[in-house]
């Protein structure tokens, strides 16, 4: 199974038109994907490419449209490039003869405003690049995107910039030797012959931690609980069957894949407190269900059917529930009483945090699928995270 894009380090290539962004992107990717051209504005939408880069391992490179594009389509391209800022973990800013220092300064400010680590690269024409500030000049790495001279230095710099990220789902919840029961109902929406990402990641982590896991679904859970009783240290369930599991679990430590996943991508404390907004919803409220997947997903059933059904049961048929699917830009969340986001397995942690920060800025509470289901079925205070 391949890791979805969301879990890999994303590196964006930014810079003015014709500075050699696509050439560098191709050199880093080691093959020709982005169109390189003398004509300005050749790269329109961002281009994403998975590759391996030194000790960084698997990364996603993102080629963008130049930000001094003055053509008719330029505005849309710049907007698309700006939305990439939320999706990358490191930015490369390219400068060359074609550089306009005013634009570069503007973009350095965007990087800073988003706390986005960046590296400045002078492509081929170091001498003529008119930086007077020696402090900045020392920070610039010189490359020749075409011949790949200097690229090793750039890769070494990127390696040193890798953000520390806790990729653990289970954090402190499981220790060596624990017995963990995984409840994984495989309904019609489940992919053929494999587990969905949060489940597969959990199994892998349990193996790494030398914990022992038992896999079951609702039809066999009672049997497992009868057989292993007090030896069970934790039950992790699909959140769609929270309340059923809680009834069978008889006070055992309980959590869900999506709640664990929420902690990996977003700020779990904020997402849990965001769910408190559900206490004050009524039939006049407006709910936004937000999916980050760009393709037809296995969560469709949870976001489009299960959660709306639970909400309507509790607050009435008239309550407004809107759905938005957006993998790129932070969607418009204004005017809603709560936003319920999917687990975000296809987007980066930065992208998820950009959504949470935006919601916070406009005063709209945000929670996620798993936490919302736990809240709606009355088991939120019974789960650990
Ligand atoms: N000589 C030389 N030409 C380059 C270099 N990098 C890019 N170019 C050329 O500059 C033009 C624009 O490059 P491109 O990568 O499409 O720029 P972008 O608009 O920033 O993506 C192309 O003709 C490239 O072949 C370089 O390092 N050396
Ligand atoms: Mg280009």
mmCIF file of N, CA, C and O in Angstrom, residues 97-175:
data_model
loop_
_atom_site.group_PDB
_atom_site.id
_atom_site.type_symbol
_atom_site.label_atom_id
_atom_site.label_comp_id
_atom_site.label_asym_id
_atom_site.label_seq_id
_atom_site.Cartn_x
_atom_site.Cartn_y
_atom_site.Cartn_z
ATOM 1 N N UNK A 97 18.301 36.045 -12.892
ATOM 2 C CA UNK A 97 18.288 37.308 -13.617
ATOM 3 C C UNK A 97 16.875 37.856 -13.765
ATOM 4 O O UNK A 97 16.668 39.054 -13.838
ATOM 5 N N UNK A 98 15.944 36.955 -13.854
ATOM 6 C CA UNK A 98 14.558 37.380 -14.067
ATOM 7 C C UNK A 98 13.829 37.741 -12.776
ATOM 8 O O UNK A 98 12.633 37.916 -12.761
ATOM 9 N N UNK A 99 14.581 37.801 -11.701
ATOM 10 C CA UNK A 99 13.970 38.055 -10.406
ATOM 11 C C UNK A 99 13.584 39.510 -10.230
ATOM 12 O O UNK A 99 14.305 40.410 -10.635
ATOM 13 N N UNK A 100 12.441 39.698 -9.607
ATOM 14 C CA UNK A 100 12.038 41.034 -9.200
ATOM 15 C C UNK A 100 12.066 41.057 -7.676
ATOM 16 O O UNK A 100 11.274 40.396 -7.018
ATOM 17 N N UNK A 101 13.030 41.786 -7.136
ATOM 18 C CA UNK A 101 13.278 41.744 -5.691
ATOM 19 C C UNK A 101 12.057 42.151 -4.859
ATOM 20 O O UNK A 101 11.835 41.650 -3.768
ATOM 21 N N UNK A 102 11.209 43.022 -5.429
ATOM 22 C CA UNK A 102 10.012 43.433 -4.681
ATOM 23 C C UNK A 102 9.064 42.256 -4.474
ATOM 24 O O UNK A 102 8.504 42.070 -3.403
ATOM 25 N N UNK A 103 8.901 41.472 -5.542
ATOM 26 C CA UNK A 103 8.038 40.296 -5.426
ATOM 27 C C UNK A 103 8.627 39.300 -4.428
ATOM 28 O O UNK A 103 7.931 38.713 -3.614
ATOM 29 N N UNK A 104 9.946 39.108 -4.525
ATOM 30 C CA UNK A 104 10.593 38.154 -3.622
ATOM 31 C C UNK A 104 10.381 38.559 -2.167
ATOM 32 O O UNK A 104 10.046 37.735 -1.331
ATOM 33 N N UNK A 105 10.563 39.842 -1.883
ATOM 34 C CA UNK A 105 10.378 40.321 -0.511
ATOM 35 C C UNK A 105 8.956 40.056 -0.049
ATOM 36 O O UNK A 105 8.714 39.631 1.074
ATOM 37 N N UNK A 106 8.006 40.293 -0.960
ATOM 38 C CA UNK A 106 6.599 40.062 -0.620
ATOM 39 C C UNK A 106 6.388 38.599 -0.250
ATOM 40 O O UNK A 106 5.733 38.281 0.737
ATOM 41 N N UNK A 107 7.002 37.707 -1.047
ATOM 42 C CA UNK A 107 6.791 36.281 -0.792
ATOM 43 C C UNK A 107 7.534 35.797 0.443
ATOM 44 O O UNK A 107 7.061 34.913 1.146
ATOM 45 N N UNK A 108 8.670 36.407 0.727
ATOM 46 C CA UNK A 108 9.367 36.058 1.973
ATOM 47 C C UNK A 108 8.472 36.402 3.159
ATOM 48 O O UNK A 108 8.425 35.691 4.157
ATOM 49 N N UNK A 109 7.715 37.492 3.017
ATOM 50 C CA UNK A 109 6.791 37.856 4.092
ATOM 51 C C UNK A 109 5.650 36.848 4.224
ATOM 52 O O UNK A 109 5.220 36.526 5.321
ATOM 53 N N UNK A 110 5.170 36.344 3.085
ATOM 54 C CA UNK A 110 4.110 35.311 3.150
ATOM 55 C C UNK A 110 4.636 34.071 3.886
ATOM 56 O O UNK A 110 3.940 33.478 4.693
ATOM 57 N N UNK A 111 5.880 33.690 3.549
ATOM 58 C CA UNK A 111 6.456 32.502 4.209
ATOM 59 C C UNK A 111 6.504 32.738 5.720
ATOM 60 O O UNK A 111 6.096 31.882 6.505
ATOM 61 N N UNK A 112 7.010 33.905 6.105
ATOM 62 C CA UNK A 112 7.155 34.209 7.530
ATOM 63 C C UNK A 112 5.799 34.222 8.221
ATOM 64 O O UNK A 112 5.648 33.697 9.316
ATOM 65 N N UNK A 113 4.816 34.832 7.556
ATOM 66 C CA UNK A 113 3.480 34.928 8.170
ATOM 67 C C UNK A 113 2.900 33.541 8.437
ATOM 68 O O UNK A 113 2.098 33.359 9.344
ATOM 69 N N UNK A 114 3.308 32.575 7.633
ATOM 70 C CA UNK A 114 2.773 31.220 7.796
ATOM 71 C C UNK A 114 3.749 30.311 8.541
ATOM 72 O O UNK A 114 3.563 29.087 8.568
ATOM 73 N N UNK A 115 4.803 30.919 9.094
ATOM 74 C CA UNK A 115 5.809 30.125 9.802
ATOM 75 C C UNK A 115 6.364 29.010 8.928
ATOM 76 O O UNK A 115 6.647 27.907 9.402
ATOM 77 N N UNK A 116 6.463 29.293 7.647
ATOM 78 C CA UNK A 116 6.925 28.280 6.701
ATOM 79 C C UNK A 116 8.440 28.390 6.540
ATOM 80 O O UNK A 116 8.943 29.415 6.100
ATOM 81 N N UNK A 117 9.196 27.350 6.908
ATOM 82 C CA UNK A 117 10.645 27.416 6.725
ATOM 83 C C UNK A 117 10.985 27.495 5.234
ATOM 84 O O UNK A 117 10.330 26.835 4.431
ATOM 85 N N UNK A 118 11.976 28.314 4.884
ATOM 86 C CA UNK A 118 12.296 28.443 3.460
ATOM 87 C C UNK A 118 13.796 28.493 3.244
ATOM 88 O O UNK A 118 14.562 28.788 4.158
ATOM 89 N N UNK A 119 14.195 28.189 2.014
ATOM 90 C CA UNK A 119 15.588 28.320 1.620
ATOM 91 C C UNK A 119 15.622 29.132 0.320
ATOM 92 O O UNK A 119 14.766 28.959 -0.552
ATOM 93 N N UNK A 120 16.575 30.055 0.243
ATOM 94 C CA UNK A 120 16.679 30.884 -0.963
ATOM 95 C C UNK A 120 17.741 30.299 -1.890
ATOM 96 O O UNK A 120 18.836 29.959 -1.442
ATOM 97 N N UNK A 121 17.396 30.208 -3.154
ATOM 98 C CA UNK A 121 18.298 29.610 -4.125
ATOM 99 C C UNK A 121 18.518 30.586 -5.272
ATOM 100 O O UNK A 121 17.564 31.131 -5.822
ATOM 101 N N UNK A 122 19.793 30.820 -5.593
ATOM 102 C CA UNK A 122 20.080 31.642 -6.757
ATOM 103 C C UNK A 122 20.383 30.699 -7.910
ATOM 104 O O UNK A 122 21.296 29.887 -7.835
ATOM 105 N N UNK A 123 19.597 30.778 -8.940
ATOM 106 C CA UNK A 123 19.748 29.847 -10.046
ATOM 107 C C UNK A 123 20.718 30.399 -11.082
ATOM 108 O O UNK A 123 20.392 31.331 -11.811
ATOM 109 N N UNK A 124 21.912 29.835 -11.096
ATOM 110 C CA UNK A 124 22.867 30.097 -12.164
ATOM 111 C C UNK A 124 23.538 31.465 -12.164
ATOM 112 O O UNK A 124 24.679 31.592 -12.531
ATOM 113 N N UNK A 125 22.802 32.482 -11.751
ATOM 114 C CA UNK A 125 23.304 33.830 -12.002
ATOM 115 C C UNK A 125 23.588 34.579 -10.706
ATOM 116 O O UNK A 125 23.146 35.703 -10.529
ATOM 117 N N UNK A 126 24.298 33.949 -9.829
ATOM 118 C CA UNK A 126 24.543 34.519 -8.504
ATOM 119 C C UNK A 126 25.080 35.934 -8.548
ATOM 120 O O UNK A 126 24.590 36.826 -7.878
ATOM 121 N N UNK A 127 26.103 36.143 -9.403
ATOM 122 C CA UNK A 127 26.793 37.431 -9.443
ATOM 123 C C UNK A 127 25.837 38.595 -9.686
ATOM 124 O O UNK A 127 25.897 39.613 -9.027
ATOM 125 N N UNK A 128 24.941 38.389 -10.640
ATOM 126 C CA UNK A 128 24.101 39.511 -11.042
ATOM 127 C C UNK A 128 22.896 39.721 -10.122
ATOM 128 O O UNK A 128 22.186 40.701 -10.257
ATOM 129 N N UNK A 129 22.669 38.782 -9.209
ATOM 130 C CA UNK A 129 21.524 38.966 -8.340
ATOM 131 C C UNK A 129 21.847 40.036 -7.303
ATOM 132 O O UNK A 129 22.772 39.904 -6.516
ATOM 133 N N UNK A 130 21.085 41.121 -7.351
ATOM 134 C CA UNK A 130 21.481 42.312 -6.613
ATOM 135 C C UNK A 130 20.993 42.337 -5.158
ATOM 136 O O UNK A 130 20.145 43.128 -4.800
ATOM 137 N N UNK A 131 21.539 41.443 -4.363
ATOM 138 C CA UNK A 131 21.239 41.501 -2.938
ATOM 139 C C UNK A 131 22.376 42.241 -2.253
ATOM 140 O O UNK A 131 23.533 41.886 -2.400
ATOM 141 N N UNK A 132 22.020 43.263 -1.532
ATOM 142 C CA UNK A 132 23.072 44.031 -0.860
ATOM 143 C C UNK A 132 23.257 43.574 0.577
ATOM 144 O O UNK A 132 24.354 43.653 1.122
ATOM 145 N N UNK A 133 22.175 43.086 1.170
ATOM 146 C CA UNK A 133 22.237 42.636 2.555
ATOM 147 C C UNK A 133 23.110 41.375 2.643
ATOM 148 O O UNK A 133 22.723 40.315 2.153
ATOM 149 N N UNK A 134 24.296 41.501 3.251
ATOM 150 C CA UNK A 134 25.233 40.370 3.233
ATOM 151 C C UNK A 134 24.694 39.192 4.049
ATOM 152 O O UNK A 134 24.992 38.034 3.770
ATOM 153 N N UNK A 135 23.886 39.520 5.050
ATOM 154 C CA UNK A 135 23.288 38.460 5.866
ATOM 155 C C UNK A 135 22.408 37.561 4.987
ATOM 156 O O UNK A 135 22.484 36.335 5.039
ATOM 157 N N UNK A 136 21.605 38.198 4.151
ATOM 158 C CA UNK A 136 20.735 37.435 3.243
ATOM 159 C C UNK A 136 21.592 36.706 2.212
ATOM 160 O O UNK A 136 21.392 35.534 1.929
ATOM 161 N N UNK A 137 22.595 37.392 1.690
ATOM 162 C CA UNK A 137 23.426 36.815 0.639
ATOM 163 C C UNK A 137 24.094 35.513 1.112
ATOM 164 O O UNK A 137 24.192 34.545 0.360
ATOM 165 N N UNK A 138 24.502 35.506 2.374
ATOM 166 C CA UNK A 138 25.122 34.301 2.921
ATOM 167 C C UNK A 138 24.164 33.128 3.016
ATOM 168 O O UNK A 138 24.578 31.985 3.111
ATOM 169 N N UNK A 139 22.888 33.441 3.038
ATOM 170 C CA UNK A 139 21.894 32.374 3.192
ATOM 171 C C UNK A 139 21.462 31.799 1.844
ATOM 172 O O UNK A 139 20.668 30.879 1.779
ATOM 173 N N UNK A 140 21.952 32.384 0.776
ATOM 174 C CA UNK A 140 21.515 31.937 -0.541
ATOM 175 C C UNK A 140 22.384 30.782 -1.048
ATOM 176 O O UNK A 140 23.609 30.852 -0.981
ATOM 177 N N UNK A 141 21.749 29.744 -1.539
ATOM 178 C CA UNK A 141 22.492 28.625 -2.118
ATOM 179 C C UNK A 141 22.489 28.791 -3.638
ATOM 180 O O UNK A 141 21.435 29.031 -4.235
ATOM 181 N N UNK A 142 23.667 28.680 -4.226
ATOM 182 C CA UNK A 142 23.758 28.854 -5.672
ATOM 183 C C UNK A 142 23.688 27.509 -6.381
ATOM 184 O O UNK A 142 24.417 26.577 -6.029
ATOM 185 N N UNK A 143 22.795 27.406 -7.337
ATOM 186 C CA UNK A 143 22.702 26.156 -8.113
ATOM 187 C C UNK A 143 22.647 26.478 -9.607
ATOM 188 O O UNK A 143 22.433 27.619 -9.992
ATOM 189 N N UNK A 144 22.845 25.472 -10.398
ATOM 190 C CA UNK A 144 22.516 25.573 -11.813
ATOM 191 C C UNK A 144 21.478 24.489 -12.048
ATOM 192 O O UNK A 144 21.796 23.304 -12.081
ATOM 193 N N UNK A 145 20.238 24.933 -12.163
ATOM 194 C CA UNK A 145 19.127 23.982 -12.218
ATOM 195 C C UNK A 145 19.253 23.043 -13.410
ATOM 196 O O UNK A 145 18.834 21.892 -13.373
ATOM 197 N N UNK A 146 19.895 23.565 -14.479
ATOM 198 C CA UNK A 146 19.989 22.793 -15.715
ATOM 199 C C UNK A 146 21.049 21.689 -15.612
ATOM 200 O O UNK A 146 20.799 20.537 -15.959
ATOM 201 N N UNK A 147 22.230 22.081 -15.124
ATOM 202 C CA UNK A 147 23.318 21.090 -15.047
ATOM 203 C C UNK A 147 23.305 20.346 -13.706
ATOM 204 O O UNK A 147 24.087 19.427 -13.506
ATOM 205 N N UNK A 148 22.462 20.787 -12.809
ATOM 206 C CA UNK A 148 22.320 20.264 -11.437
ATOM 207 C C UNK A 148 23.527 20.574 -10.543
ATOM 208 O O UNK A 148 23.606 20.056 -9.436
ATOM 209 N N UNK A 149 24.425 21.458 -10.996
ATOM 210 C CA UNK A 149 25.526 21.860 -10.103
ATOM 211 C C UNK A 149 24.931 22.534 -8.870
ATOM 212 O O UNK A 149 24.016 23.341 -8.987
ATOM 213 N N UNK A 150 25.454 22.183 -7.716
ATOM 214 C CA UNK A 150 24.984 22.808 -6.476
ATOM 215 C C UNK A 150 23.755 22.171 -5.863
ATOM 216 O O UNK A 150 23.327 22.518 -4.771
ATOM 217 N N UNK A 151 23.162 21.227 -6.580
ATOM 218 C CA UNK A 151 21.906 20.620 -6.086
ATOM 219 C C UNK A 151 22.155 19.811 -4.807
ATOM 220 O O UNK A 151 21.302 19.780 -3.918
ATOM 221 N N UNK A 152 23.330 19.191 -4.725
ATOM 222 C CA UNK A 152 23.641 18.410 -3.510
ATOM 223 C C UNK A 152 23.632 19.301 -2.267
ATOM 224 O O UNK A 152 23.154 18.895 -1.207
ATOM 225 N N UNK A 153 24.187 20.507 -2.427
ATOM 226 C CA UNK A 153 24.199 21.452 -1.299
ATOM 227 C C UNK A 153 22.763 21.809 -0.913
ATOM 228 O O UNK A 153 22.424 21.905 0.269
ATOM 229 N N UNK A 154 21.940 22.006 -1.934
ATOM 230 C CA UNK A 154 20.536 22.334 -1.669
ATOM 231 C C UNK A 154 19.843 21.182 -0.933
ATOM 232 O O UNK A 154 19.127 21.398 0.046
ATOM 233 N N UNK A 155 20.079 19.954 -1.383
ATOM 234 C CA UNK A 155 19.443 18.795 -0.734
ATOM 235 C C UNK A 155 19.912 18.683 0.720
ATOM 236 O O UNK A 155 19.105 18.448 1.626
ATOM 237 N N UNK A 156 21.228 18.917 0.934
ATOM 238 C CA UNK A 156 21.747 18.856 2.313
ATOM 239 C C UNK A 156 21.061 19.910 3.183
ATOM 240 O O UNK A 156 20.715 19.647 4.340
ATOM 241 N N UNK A 157 20.832 21.075 2.611
ATOM 242 C CA UNK A 157 20.154 22.145 3.353
ATOM 243 C C UNK A 157 18.716 21.718 3.686
ATOM 244 O O UNK A 157 18.243 21.889 4.814
ATOM 245 N N UNK A 158 18.039 21.141 2.703
ATOM 246 C CA UNK A 158 16.656 20.692 2.926
ATOM 247 C C UNK A 158 16.615 19.620 4.015
ATOM 248 O O UNK A 158 15.723 19.615 4.862
ATOM 249 N N UNK A 159 17.620 18.739 3.997
ATOM 250 C CA UNK A 159 17.685 17.681 5.024
ATOM 251 C C UNK A 159 17.782 18.288 6.419
ATOM 252 O O UNK A 159 17.139 17.832 7.357
ATOM 253 N N UNK A 160 18.569 19.365 6.503
ATOM 254 C CA UNK A 160 18.756 19.990 7.820
ATOM 255 C C UNK A 160 17.509 20.739 8.274
ATOM 256 O O UNK A 160 17.369 21.098 9.428
ATOM 257 N N UNK A 161 16.609 20.991 7.334
ATOM 258 C CA UNK A 161 15.403 21.758 7.667
ATOM 259 C C UNK A 161 14.198 20.881 7.970
ATOM 260 O O UNK A 161 13.116 21.380 8.243
ATOM 261 N N UNK A 162 14.368 19.589 7.893
ATOM 262 C CA UNK A 162 13.217 18.694 8.068
ATOM 263 C C UNK A 162 12.550 18.949 9.428
ATOM 264 O O UNK A 162 13.202 18.844 10.458
ATOM 265 N N UNK A 163 11.275 19.298 9.410
ATOM 266 C CA UNK A 163 10.625 19.580 10.684
ATOM 267 C C UNK A 163 10.429 18.305 11.502
ATOM 268 O O UNK A 163 10.144 17.249 10.938
ATOM 269 N N UNK A 164 10.629 18.438 12.795
ATOM 270 C CA UNK A 164 10.383 17.296 13.680
ATOM 271 C C UNK A 164 8.880 17.108 13.763
ATOM 272 O O UNK A 164 8.149 18.017 14.064
ATOM 273 N N UNK A 165 8.446 15.921 13.477
ATOM 274 C CA UNK A 165 7.008 15.705 13.574
ATOM 275 C C UNK A 165 6.737 14.392 14.275
ATOM 276 O O UNK A 165 7.414 13.411 14.028
ATOM 277 N N UNK A 166 5.771 14.385 15.172
ATOM 278 C CA UNK A 166 5.433 13.157 15.854
ATOM 279 C C UNK A 166 4.490 12.360 14.954
ATOM 280 O O UNK A 166 3.338 12.725 14.774
ATOM 281 N N UNK A 167 5.046 11.305 14.355
ATOM 282 C CA UNK A 167 4.223 10.514 13.459
ATOM 283 C C UNK A 167 3.523 9.386 14.188
ATOM 284 O O UNK A 167 3.009 8.464 13.586
ATOM 285 N N UNK A 168 3.538 9.459 15.530
ATOM 286 C CA UNK A 168 2.920 8.385 16.284
ATOM 287 C C UNK A 168 1.422 8.632 16.439
ATOM 288 O O UNK A 168 0.988 9.712 16.809
ATOM 289 N N UNK A 169 0.660 7.618 16.134
ATOM 290 C CA UNK A 169 -0.787 7.688 16.345
ATOM 291 C C UNK A 169 -1.111 7.394 17.800
ATOM 292 O O UNK A 169 -1.987 7.989 18.392
ATOM 293 N N UNK A 170 -0.374 6.419 18.347
ATOM 294 C CA UNK A 170 -0.740 5.896 19.664
ATOM 295 C C UNK A 170 -0.121 6.687 20.812
ATOM 296 O O UNK A 170 -0.510 6.532 21.958
ATOM 297 N N UNK A 171 0.831 7.540 20.429
ATOM 298 C CA UNK A 171 1.519 8.370 21.431
ATOM 299 C C UNK A 171 1.767 7.579 22.712
ATOM 300 O O UNK A 171 2.323 6.496 22.675
ATOM 301 N N UNK A 172 1.299 8.087 23.889
ATOM 302 C CA UNK A 172 1.600 7.363 25.125
ATOM 303 C C UNK A 172 0.547 6.346 25.523
ATOM 304 O O UNK A 172 0.539 5.860 26.658
ATOM 305 N N UNK A 173 -0.351 5.998 24.602
ATOM 306 C CA UNK A 173 -1.503 5.182 25.018
ATOM 307 C C UNK A 173 -1.210 3.690 25.123
ATOM 308 O O UNK A 173 -1.933 2.952 25.778
ATOM 309 N N UNK A 174 -0.146 3.231 24.445
ATOM 310 C CA UNK A 174 0.147 1.797 24.400
ATOM 311 C C UNK A 174 1.604 1.562 24.771
ATOM 312 O O UNK A 174 2.480 2.307 24.349
ATOM 313 N N UNK A 175 1.852 0.527 25.590
ATOM 314 C CA UNK A 175 3.245 0.190 25.899
ATOM 315 C C UNK A 175 3.527 -1.264 25.500
ATOM 316 O O UNK A 175 2.587 -2.018 25.185
#
